[in-house]
């Protein structure tokens, strides 16, 4: 009887162990499918979150993502599904749904124009080469900056302005802004970055906003709109944020040439050594494909006059 009881106990323990292991791996799988990947956590907390937005963009590139309406309460992770080469990807929200909040993810899909943007979580020596390539090609880009980047690199920020680039608001501390439920807290995060920018440049920052981590909700977009901001997501990005695990130049060209499309708002990270190395050639190859370059100001003005 004692032996039989022992056997029963052993089987019960085994069953519990199996269930635990199954639950563990199910949880890991769910996390992989739904969560954003980390990036360079040891380098900067801003950059750790900075990679989340591109991770989401890259992760859904091979899924059948369905476009969903913007929800007031639900936090969405911006994502894209590239279904046909050279065509606008399917996004979480449509161009029309975003328009009511003065928000964009793509420009005119009938024109071979690219809107180049960079997210600046911190500086690791690659921004000067990026600026040099842009200057060589006469391309004006938009740099979305966070607080520590402005504080630590006022010279680079002023160089961006002097060379005809736009600087936008990526918030002071790069939090999940969609988790903020009151306009006062949302405004404080935006205005702190505005103050840092004015202190560094003597100018007002452009009223262009990119949500940290690509996370958003209806109230998040409405708050930005109420503060006079236009929100910009993206229609092309790739995994470029791991400082110690950079994509090869071939991998970068495969994504950035194969997925380019008319009206693309392209998101790149200023911390990427691959981006710094390939940008000159990348711009040349896009030009050879028949693309020109526009500014976010031109995009919004064309939209307003349409």
PDB file of C-alpha atoms in Angstrom, residues 28 32 50 93 97 112 129 154 165 185 206 222 241 251 256 266-267 277 281 285 297 306:
ATOM      1  CA  UNK A  28       7.634  32.336 -23.293  1.00  0.00           C
ATOM      2  CA  UNK A  32       7.825  36.349 -27.925  1.00  0.00           C
ATOM      3  CA  UNK A  50      13.855  52.796 -28.411  1.00  0.00           C
ATOM      4  CA  UNK A  93      -4.380  51.741 -38.209  1.00  0.00           C
ATOM      5  CA  UNK A  97      -8.060  56.573 -39.065  1.00  0.00           C
ATOM      6  CA  UNK A 112       8.172  58.268 -55.280  1.00  0.00           C
ATOM      7  CA  UNK A 129      28.629  60.285 -40.380  1.00  0.00           C
ATOM      8  CA  UNK A 154      23.774  70.441 -27.955  1.00  0.00           C
ATOM      9  CA  UNK A 165      17.047  69.283 -40.695  1.00  0.00           C
ATOM     10  CA  UNK A 185       1.278  64.553 -17.028  1.00  0.00           C
ATOM     11  CA  UNK A 206       9.011  71.574 -34.213  1.00  0.00           C
ATOM     12  CA  UNK A 222      -5.767  63.162 -28.842  1.00  0.00           C
ATOM     13  CA  UNK A 241      19.404  49.142 -32.684  1.00  0.00           C
ATOM     14  CA  UNK A 251      20.993  42.509 -44.508  1.00  0.00           C
ATOM     15  CA  UNK A 256      15.673  48.939 -46.878  1.00  0.00           C
ATOM     16  CA  UNK A 266      11.455  55.580 -42.907  1.00  0.00           C
ATOM     17  CA  UNK A 267      12.608  55.105 -39.312  1.00  0.00           C
ATOM     18  CA  UNK A 277      28.354  53.081 -42.937  1.00  0.00           C
ATOM     19  CA  UNK A 281      25.244  54.312 -50.707  1.00  0.00           C
ATOM     20  CA  UNK A 285      20.578  53.461 -54.528  1.00  0.00           C
ATOM     21  CA  UNK A 297       6.520  69.654 -43.340  1.00  0.00           C
ATOM     22  CA  UNK A 306      -5.417  67.962 -50.852  1.00  0.00           C
TER      23      UNK A 306
END
